[in-house]
CSV table of C-alpha atoms in Angstrom, one decimal:
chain,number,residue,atom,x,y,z
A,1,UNK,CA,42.5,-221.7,-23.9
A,2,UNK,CA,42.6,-219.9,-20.8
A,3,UNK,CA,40.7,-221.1,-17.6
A,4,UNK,CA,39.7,-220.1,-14.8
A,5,UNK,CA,41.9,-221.9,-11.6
A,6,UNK,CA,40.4,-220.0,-8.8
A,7,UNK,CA,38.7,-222.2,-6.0
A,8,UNK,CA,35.6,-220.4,-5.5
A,9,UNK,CA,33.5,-223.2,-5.7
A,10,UNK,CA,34.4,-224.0,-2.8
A,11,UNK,CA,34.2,-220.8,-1.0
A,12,UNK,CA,30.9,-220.7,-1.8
A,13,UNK,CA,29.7,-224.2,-1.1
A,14,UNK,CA,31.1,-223.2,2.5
A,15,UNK,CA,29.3,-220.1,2.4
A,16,UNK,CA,26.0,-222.1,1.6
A,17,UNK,CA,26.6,-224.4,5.2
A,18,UNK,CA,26.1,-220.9,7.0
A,19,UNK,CA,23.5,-219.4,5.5
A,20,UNK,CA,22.1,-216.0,7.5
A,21,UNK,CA,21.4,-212.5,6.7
A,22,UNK,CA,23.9,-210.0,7.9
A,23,UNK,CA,22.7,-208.0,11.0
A,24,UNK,CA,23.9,-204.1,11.0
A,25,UNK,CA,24.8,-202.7,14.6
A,26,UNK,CA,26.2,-199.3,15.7
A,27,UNK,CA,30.2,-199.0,15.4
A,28,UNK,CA,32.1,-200.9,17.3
A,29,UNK,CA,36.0,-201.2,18.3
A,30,UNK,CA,36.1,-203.9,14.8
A,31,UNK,CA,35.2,-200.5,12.6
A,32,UNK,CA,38.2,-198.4,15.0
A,33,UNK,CA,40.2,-196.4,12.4
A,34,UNK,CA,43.5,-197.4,12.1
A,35,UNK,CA,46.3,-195.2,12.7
A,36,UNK,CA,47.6,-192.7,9.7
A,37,UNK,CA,50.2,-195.1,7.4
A,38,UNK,CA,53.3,-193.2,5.6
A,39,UNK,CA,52.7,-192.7,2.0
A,40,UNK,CA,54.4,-195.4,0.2
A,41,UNK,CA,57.7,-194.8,-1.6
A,42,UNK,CA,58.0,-197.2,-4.1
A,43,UNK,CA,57.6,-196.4,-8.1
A,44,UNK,CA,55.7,-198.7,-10.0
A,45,UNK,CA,52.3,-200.1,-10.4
A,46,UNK,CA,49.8,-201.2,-7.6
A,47,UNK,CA,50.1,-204.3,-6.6
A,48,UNK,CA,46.9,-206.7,-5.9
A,49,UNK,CA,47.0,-209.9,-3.6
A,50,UNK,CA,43.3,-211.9,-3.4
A,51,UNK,CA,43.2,-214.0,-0.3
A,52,UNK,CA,41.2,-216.8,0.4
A,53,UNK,CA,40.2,-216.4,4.0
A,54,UNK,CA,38.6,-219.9,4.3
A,55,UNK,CA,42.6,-221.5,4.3
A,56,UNK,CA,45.2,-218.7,4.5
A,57,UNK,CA,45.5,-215.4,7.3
A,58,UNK,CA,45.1,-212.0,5.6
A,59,UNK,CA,48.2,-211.0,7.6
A,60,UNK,CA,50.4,-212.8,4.8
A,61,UNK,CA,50.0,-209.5,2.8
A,62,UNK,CA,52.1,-207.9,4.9
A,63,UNK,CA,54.8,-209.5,5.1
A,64,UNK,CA,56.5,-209.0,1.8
A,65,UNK,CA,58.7,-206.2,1.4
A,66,UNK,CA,61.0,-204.8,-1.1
A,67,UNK,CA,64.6,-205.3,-0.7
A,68,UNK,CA,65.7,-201.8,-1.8
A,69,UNK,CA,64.1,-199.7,0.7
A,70,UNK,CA,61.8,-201.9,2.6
A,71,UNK,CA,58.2,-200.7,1.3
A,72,UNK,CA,55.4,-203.3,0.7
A,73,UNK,CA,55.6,-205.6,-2.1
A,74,UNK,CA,51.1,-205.4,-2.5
A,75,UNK,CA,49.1,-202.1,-2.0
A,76,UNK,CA,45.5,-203.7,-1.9
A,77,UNK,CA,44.7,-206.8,-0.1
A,78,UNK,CA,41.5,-208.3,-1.1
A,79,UNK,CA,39.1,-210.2,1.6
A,80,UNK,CA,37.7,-213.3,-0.5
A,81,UNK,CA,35.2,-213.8,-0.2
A,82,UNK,CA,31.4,-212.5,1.3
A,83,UNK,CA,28.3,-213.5,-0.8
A,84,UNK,CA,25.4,-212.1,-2.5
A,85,UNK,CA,22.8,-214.7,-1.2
A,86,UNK,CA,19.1,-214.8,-2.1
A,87,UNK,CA,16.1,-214.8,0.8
A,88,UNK,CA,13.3,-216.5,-0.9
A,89,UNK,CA,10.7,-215.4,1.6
A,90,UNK,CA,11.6,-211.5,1.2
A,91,UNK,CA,12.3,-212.3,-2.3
A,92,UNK,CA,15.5,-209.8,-2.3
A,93,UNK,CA,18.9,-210.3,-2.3
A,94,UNK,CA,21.2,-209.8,1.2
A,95,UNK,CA,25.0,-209.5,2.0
A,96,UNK,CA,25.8,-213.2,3.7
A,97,UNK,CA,29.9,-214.1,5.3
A,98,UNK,CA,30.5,-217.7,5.6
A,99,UNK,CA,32.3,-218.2,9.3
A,100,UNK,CA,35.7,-217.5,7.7
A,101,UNK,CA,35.0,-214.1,6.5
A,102,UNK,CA,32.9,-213.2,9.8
A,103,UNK,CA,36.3,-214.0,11.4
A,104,UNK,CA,38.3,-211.8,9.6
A,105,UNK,CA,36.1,-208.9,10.1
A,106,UNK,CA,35.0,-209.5,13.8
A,107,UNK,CA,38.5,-209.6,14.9
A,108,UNK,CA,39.5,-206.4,12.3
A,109,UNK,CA,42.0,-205.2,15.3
A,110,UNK,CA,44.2,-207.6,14.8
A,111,UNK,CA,43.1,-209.3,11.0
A,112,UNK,CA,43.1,-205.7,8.8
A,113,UNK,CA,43.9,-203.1,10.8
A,114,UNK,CA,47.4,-204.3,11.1
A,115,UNK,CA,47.7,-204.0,7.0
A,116,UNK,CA,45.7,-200.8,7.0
A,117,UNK,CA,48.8,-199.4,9.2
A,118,UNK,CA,51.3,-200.5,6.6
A,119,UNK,CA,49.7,-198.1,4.0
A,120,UNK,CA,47.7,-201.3,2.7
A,121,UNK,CA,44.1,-201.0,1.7
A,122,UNK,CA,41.7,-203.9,2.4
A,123,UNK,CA,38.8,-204.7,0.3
A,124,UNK,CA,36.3,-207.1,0.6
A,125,UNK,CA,35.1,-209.2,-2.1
A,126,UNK,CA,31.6,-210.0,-3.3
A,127,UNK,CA,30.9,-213.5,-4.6
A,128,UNK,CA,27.5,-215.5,-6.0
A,129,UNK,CA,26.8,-218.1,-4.4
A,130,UNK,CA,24.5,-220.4,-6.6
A,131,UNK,CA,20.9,-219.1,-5.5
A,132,UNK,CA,20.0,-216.5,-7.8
A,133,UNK,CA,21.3,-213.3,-6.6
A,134,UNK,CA,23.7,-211.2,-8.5
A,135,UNK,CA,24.8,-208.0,-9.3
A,136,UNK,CA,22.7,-208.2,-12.8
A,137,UNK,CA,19.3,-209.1,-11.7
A,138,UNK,CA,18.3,-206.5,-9.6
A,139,UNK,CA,14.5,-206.4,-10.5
A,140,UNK,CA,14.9,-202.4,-9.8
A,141,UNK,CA,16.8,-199.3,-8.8
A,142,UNK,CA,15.3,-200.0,-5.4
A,143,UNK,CA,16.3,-203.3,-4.9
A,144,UNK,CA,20.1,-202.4,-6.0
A,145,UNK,CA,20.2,-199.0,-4.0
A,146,UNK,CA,19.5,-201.5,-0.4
A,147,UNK,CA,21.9,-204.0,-1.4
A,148,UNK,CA,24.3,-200.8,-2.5
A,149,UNK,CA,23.5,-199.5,1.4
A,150,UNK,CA,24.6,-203.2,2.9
A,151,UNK,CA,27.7,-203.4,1.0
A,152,UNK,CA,28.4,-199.7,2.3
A,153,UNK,CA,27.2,-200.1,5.3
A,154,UNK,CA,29.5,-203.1,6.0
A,155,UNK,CA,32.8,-201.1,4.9
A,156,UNK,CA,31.8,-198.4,7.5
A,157,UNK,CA,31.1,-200.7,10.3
A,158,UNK,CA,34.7,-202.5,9.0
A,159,UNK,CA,36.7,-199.2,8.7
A,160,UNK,CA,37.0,-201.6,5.1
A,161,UNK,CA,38.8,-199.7,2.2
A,162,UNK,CA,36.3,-200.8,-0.4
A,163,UNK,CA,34.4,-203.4,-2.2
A,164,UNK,CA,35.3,-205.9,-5.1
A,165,UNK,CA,32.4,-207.0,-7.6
A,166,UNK,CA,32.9,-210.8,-8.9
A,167,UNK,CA,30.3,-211.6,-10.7
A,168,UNK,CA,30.6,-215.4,-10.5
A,169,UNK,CA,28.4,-218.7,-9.1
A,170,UNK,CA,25.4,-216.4,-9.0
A,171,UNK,CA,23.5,-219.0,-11.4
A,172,UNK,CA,20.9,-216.5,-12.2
A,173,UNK,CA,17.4,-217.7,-12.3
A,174,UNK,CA,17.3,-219.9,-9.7
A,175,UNK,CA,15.3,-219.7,-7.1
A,176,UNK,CA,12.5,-217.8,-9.2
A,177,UNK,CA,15.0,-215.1,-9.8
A,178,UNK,CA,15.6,-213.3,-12.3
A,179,UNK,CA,18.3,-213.3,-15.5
A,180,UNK,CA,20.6,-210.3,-16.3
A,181,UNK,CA,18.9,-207.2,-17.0
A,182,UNK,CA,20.5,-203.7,-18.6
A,183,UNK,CA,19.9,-201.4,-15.6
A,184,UNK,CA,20.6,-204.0,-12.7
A,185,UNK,CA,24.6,-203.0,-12.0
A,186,UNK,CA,24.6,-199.4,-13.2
A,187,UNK,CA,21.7,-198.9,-10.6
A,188,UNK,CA,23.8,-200.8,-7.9
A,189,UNK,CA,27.5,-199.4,-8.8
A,190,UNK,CA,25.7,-195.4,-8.8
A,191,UNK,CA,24.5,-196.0,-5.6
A,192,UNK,CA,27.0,-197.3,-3.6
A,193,UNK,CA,29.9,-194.9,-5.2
A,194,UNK,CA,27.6,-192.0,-4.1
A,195,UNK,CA,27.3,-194.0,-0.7
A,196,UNK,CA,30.9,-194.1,-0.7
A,197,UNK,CA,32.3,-191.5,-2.8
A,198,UNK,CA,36.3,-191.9,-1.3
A,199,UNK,CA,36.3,-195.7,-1.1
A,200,UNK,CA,37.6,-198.3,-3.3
A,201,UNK,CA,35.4,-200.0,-6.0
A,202,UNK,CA,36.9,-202.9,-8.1
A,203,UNK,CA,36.0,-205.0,-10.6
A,204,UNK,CA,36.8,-208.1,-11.5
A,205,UNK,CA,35.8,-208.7,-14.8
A,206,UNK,CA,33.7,-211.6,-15.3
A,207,UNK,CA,29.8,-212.4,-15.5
A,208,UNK,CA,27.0,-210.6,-17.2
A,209,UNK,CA,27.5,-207.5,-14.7
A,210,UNK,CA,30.6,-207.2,-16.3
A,211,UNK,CA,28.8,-206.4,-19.5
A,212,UNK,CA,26.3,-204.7,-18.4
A,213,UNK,CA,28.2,-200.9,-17.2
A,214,UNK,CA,26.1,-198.8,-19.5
A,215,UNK,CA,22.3,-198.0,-19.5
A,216,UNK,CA,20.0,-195.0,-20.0
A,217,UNK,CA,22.6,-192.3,-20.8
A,218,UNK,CA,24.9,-193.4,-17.8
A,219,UNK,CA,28.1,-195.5,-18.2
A,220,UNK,CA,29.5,-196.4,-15.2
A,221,UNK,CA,32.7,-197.2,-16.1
A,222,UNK,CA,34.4,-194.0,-14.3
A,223,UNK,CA,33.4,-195.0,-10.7
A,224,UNK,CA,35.6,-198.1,-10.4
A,225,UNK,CA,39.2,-197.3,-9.5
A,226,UNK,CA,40.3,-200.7,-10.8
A,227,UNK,CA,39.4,-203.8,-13.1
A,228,UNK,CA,41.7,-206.9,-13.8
A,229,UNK,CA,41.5,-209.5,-15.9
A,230,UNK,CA,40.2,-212.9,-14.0
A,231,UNK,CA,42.3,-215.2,-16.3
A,232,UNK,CA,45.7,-216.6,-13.9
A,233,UNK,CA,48.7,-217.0,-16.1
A,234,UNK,CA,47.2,-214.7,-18.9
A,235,UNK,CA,47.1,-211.6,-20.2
A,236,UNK,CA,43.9,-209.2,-21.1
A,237,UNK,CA,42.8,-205.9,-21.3
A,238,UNK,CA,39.7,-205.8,-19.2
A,239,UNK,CA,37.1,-204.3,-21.6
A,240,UNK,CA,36.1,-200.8,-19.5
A,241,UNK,CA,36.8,-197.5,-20.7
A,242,UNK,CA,39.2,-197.1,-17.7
A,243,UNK,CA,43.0,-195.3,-18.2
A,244,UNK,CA,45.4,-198.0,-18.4
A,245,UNK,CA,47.2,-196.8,-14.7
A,246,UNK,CA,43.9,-197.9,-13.0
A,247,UNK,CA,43.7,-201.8,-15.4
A,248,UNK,CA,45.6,-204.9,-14.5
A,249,UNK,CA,45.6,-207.3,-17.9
A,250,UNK,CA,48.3,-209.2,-15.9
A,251,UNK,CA,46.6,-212.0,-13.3
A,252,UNK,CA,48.7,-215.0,-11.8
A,253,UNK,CA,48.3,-217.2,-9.2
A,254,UNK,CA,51.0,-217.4,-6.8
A,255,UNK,CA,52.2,-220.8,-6.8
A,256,UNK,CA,50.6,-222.0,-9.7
A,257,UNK,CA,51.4,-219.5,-12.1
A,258,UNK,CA,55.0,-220.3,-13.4
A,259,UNK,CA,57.8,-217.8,-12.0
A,260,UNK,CA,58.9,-216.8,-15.4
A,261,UNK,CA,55.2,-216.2,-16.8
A,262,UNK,CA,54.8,-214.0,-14.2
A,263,UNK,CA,58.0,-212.5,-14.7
A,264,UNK,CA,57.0,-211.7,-18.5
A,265,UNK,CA,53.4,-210.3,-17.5
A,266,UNK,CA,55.0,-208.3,-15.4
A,267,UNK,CA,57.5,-206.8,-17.6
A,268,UNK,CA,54.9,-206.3,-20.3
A,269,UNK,CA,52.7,-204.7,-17.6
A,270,UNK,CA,55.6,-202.2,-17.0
A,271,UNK,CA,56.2,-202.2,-21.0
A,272,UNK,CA,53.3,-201.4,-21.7
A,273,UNK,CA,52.2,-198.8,-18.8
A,274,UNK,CA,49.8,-200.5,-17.2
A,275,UNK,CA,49.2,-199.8,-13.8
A,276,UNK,CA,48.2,-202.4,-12.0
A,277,UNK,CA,49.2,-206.3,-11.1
A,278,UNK,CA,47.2,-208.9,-10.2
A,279,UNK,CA,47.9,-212.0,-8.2
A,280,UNK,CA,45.7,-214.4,-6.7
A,281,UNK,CA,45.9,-217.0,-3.3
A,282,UNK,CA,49.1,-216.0,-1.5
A,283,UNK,CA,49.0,-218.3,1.4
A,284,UNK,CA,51.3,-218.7,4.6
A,285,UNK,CA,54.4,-220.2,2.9
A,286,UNK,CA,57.7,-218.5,1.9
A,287,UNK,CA,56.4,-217.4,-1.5
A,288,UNK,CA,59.3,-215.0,-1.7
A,289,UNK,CA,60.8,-216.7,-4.9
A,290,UNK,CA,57.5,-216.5,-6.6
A,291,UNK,CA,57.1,-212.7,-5.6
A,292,UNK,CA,60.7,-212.0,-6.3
A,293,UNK,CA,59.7,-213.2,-10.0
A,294,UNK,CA,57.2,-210.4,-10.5
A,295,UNK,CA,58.8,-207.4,-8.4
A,296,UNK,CA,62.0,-208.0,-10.1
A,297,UNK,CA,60.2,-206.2,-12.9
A,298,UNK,CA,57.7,-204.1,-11.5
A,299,UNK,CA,60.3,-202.2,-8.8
A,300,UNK,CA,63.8,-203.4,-9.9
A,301,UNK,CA,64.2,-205.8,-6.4
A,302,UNK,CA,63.3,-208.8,-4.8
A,303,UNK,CA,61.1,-209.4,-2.3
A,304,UNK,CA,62.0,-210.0,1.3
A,305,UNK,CA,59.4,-212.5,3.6
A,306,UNK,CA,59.2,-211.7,7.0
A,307,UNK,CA,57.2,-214.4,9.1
C-alpha cells in the first residue's frame, strides 16, 4: 500500500502557532526581478525539488549540477509551504506564512532570486491547515476569485514563478465551513490563471479539489502546467487530462526513497515519455549519491554538489 511520508503535519501545526492574515503592500526590493537566466541546455524531463522551509534553505536547489556540461540537476523549486487558513469572524478564507515561509520570501534577494538566476523557477506551495479552508469549499465564485487575487497577488509582490495547489490538512467542515462543493476549484483555478496567465500552476494531486476540475461546461484541466503524483517511492499517473510531457507519475523522497527505486522510476519515466520528476525534501546534506541515482537516467550523468 502506498503512503503518504511527507511531514506536513508538522508544517502546519507550526503554521497554526502564527496565525495572521497576510497584509498586501506596494512592491518592494523582495518582488525585484531577477536578472535574465540562459536557457537551459540539458535534454530530458523537468525536474521538481519540494523544500521544506521550516528545516532546510531553498538555496540547496541550486547546488546540484550535471556532470556533463554543468546545467542544473532541478528546474522548479517548490516553497513548502504557505496555508489556506480560515477567519472565523469574516467567515472567508485568507493566504497565512508561518515564520519560515515569511522568511523565505522577505529576504527573496538572497533566498529565490539567487535560483531564479540559474534558470530555476520558484513556486510556492499552498497547504490546509486544519480549520476549514480549502480549495473545494469555496461557498462561491466570489469567495474563490479573492483568494485567486491573494495567491496572485503574493507571486507579484514575490517576483514568485507560480503557485502549487496541495489540497491536504484542510479538514473541511470545521469551523462551520463548509464540505467540497463541484464549482469551488474550477471557480478558484479560472481566476487566478486569468490573474496570471504566464505563471506557473501546479497540482499536486491529492484531496477532493483534486477531483473536483470540471463543472458547468468548464474543465480545467488545461490551465495547470504540471500535476505529480503525491505517493514517495511510487508510481502513478495523476488522473488529469494533461499530455504526458507536463505529468510526473514518478515521486521519491530524497533520502528515504531507496537509490535504486528511484533509479527505476526514473528510467520508466524516461521509458515511458513522461515529462516530469518528482522529488520531495532535499535538505542541506551531500545528497549527491541519491541525485546521481535518478539523473543517471533522466540526462545520462551524475550529479555534482557544490556547497
Amino acid at each position: 500500500m502506498f503512503t503518504l511520508v511527507r511531514s506536513r503535519a508538522r508544517t502546519a501545526a507550526l503554521a497554526l502557532s502564527a496565525v495572521a492574515a497576510l497584509a498586501f503592500g506596494t512592491t518592494t526590493s523582495t518582488g525585484a526581478a531577477a536578472a535574465p537566466a540562459p536557457a537551459p541546455k540539458k535534454q530530458g524531463p523537468t525536474s521538481v525539488a519540494y523544500v521544506e522551509v521550516n528545516d532546510n534553505s531553498m538555496l540547496n536547489v541550486g547546488k546540484y549540477t550535471l556532470a556533463k556540461g554543468g546545467d542544473n540537476v532541478f528546474d522548479v523549486a517548490v516553497i513548502f509551504a504557505a496555508n489556506i487558513n480560515y477567519d472565523t469572524g469574516k467567515k472567508s478564507a485568507y493566504l497565512h506564512f508561518n515564520e519560515n515561509v515569511q522568511r523565505v520570501l522577505d529576504n527573496a534577494a538572497t533566498q529565490i532570486r539567487p535560483l531564479q538566476q540559474k534558470g530555476i523557477k520558484v513556486v510556492l506551495s499552498v497547504l490546509g491547515n486544519h480549520q476549514g479552508a480549502g480549495f473545494a469549499n469555496f461557498p462561491n465564485q466570489q469567495a474563490a476569485s479573492a483568494f485567486a487575487k491573494q495567491l496572485s497577488d503574493t507571486v507579484s509582490k514575490y517576483n514568485l514563478d507560480g503557485i502549487d495547489f496541495d489540497d491536504e490538512y484542510a479538514e473541511y467542515g470545521n469551523n462551520g465551513t463548509g464540505q467540497p462543493n463541484a464549482s469551488s476549484f474550477v471557480h478558484l483555478v479560472t481566476a487566478l490563471r486569468a490573474n496570471m496567465p504566464n505563471k506557473i500552476i501546479s497540482l499536486y494531486n491529492i484531496g477532493p479539489a483534486a477531483s473536483r476540475l470540471s463543472y458547468g461546461g468548464v474543465n480545467i484541466s488545461s490551465k495547470f502546467d504540471y500535476a505529480w503524483n503525491p505517493y514517495y517511492g511510487s508510481w502513478q499517473v495523476p488522473g488529469i487530462a494533461l499530455p504526458k510531457s507536463k505529468l510526473s507519475p514518478a515521486a521519491v523522497e530524497i533520502g528515504r526513497t531507496s537509490q535504486s527505486t528511484a533509479a527505476n522510476l526514473a528510467r520508466r519515466t524516461v521509458s515511458e515519455g513522461y515529462g516530469v520528476y518528482l522529488t520531495y525534501n532535499l535538505n542541506g546534506a551531500d545528497r549527491s549519491a541519491d541525485v546521481s541515482a535518478f539523473t543517471r537516467e533522466l540526462y545520462g550523468s551524475d550529479a555534482v554538489y557544490t556547497p
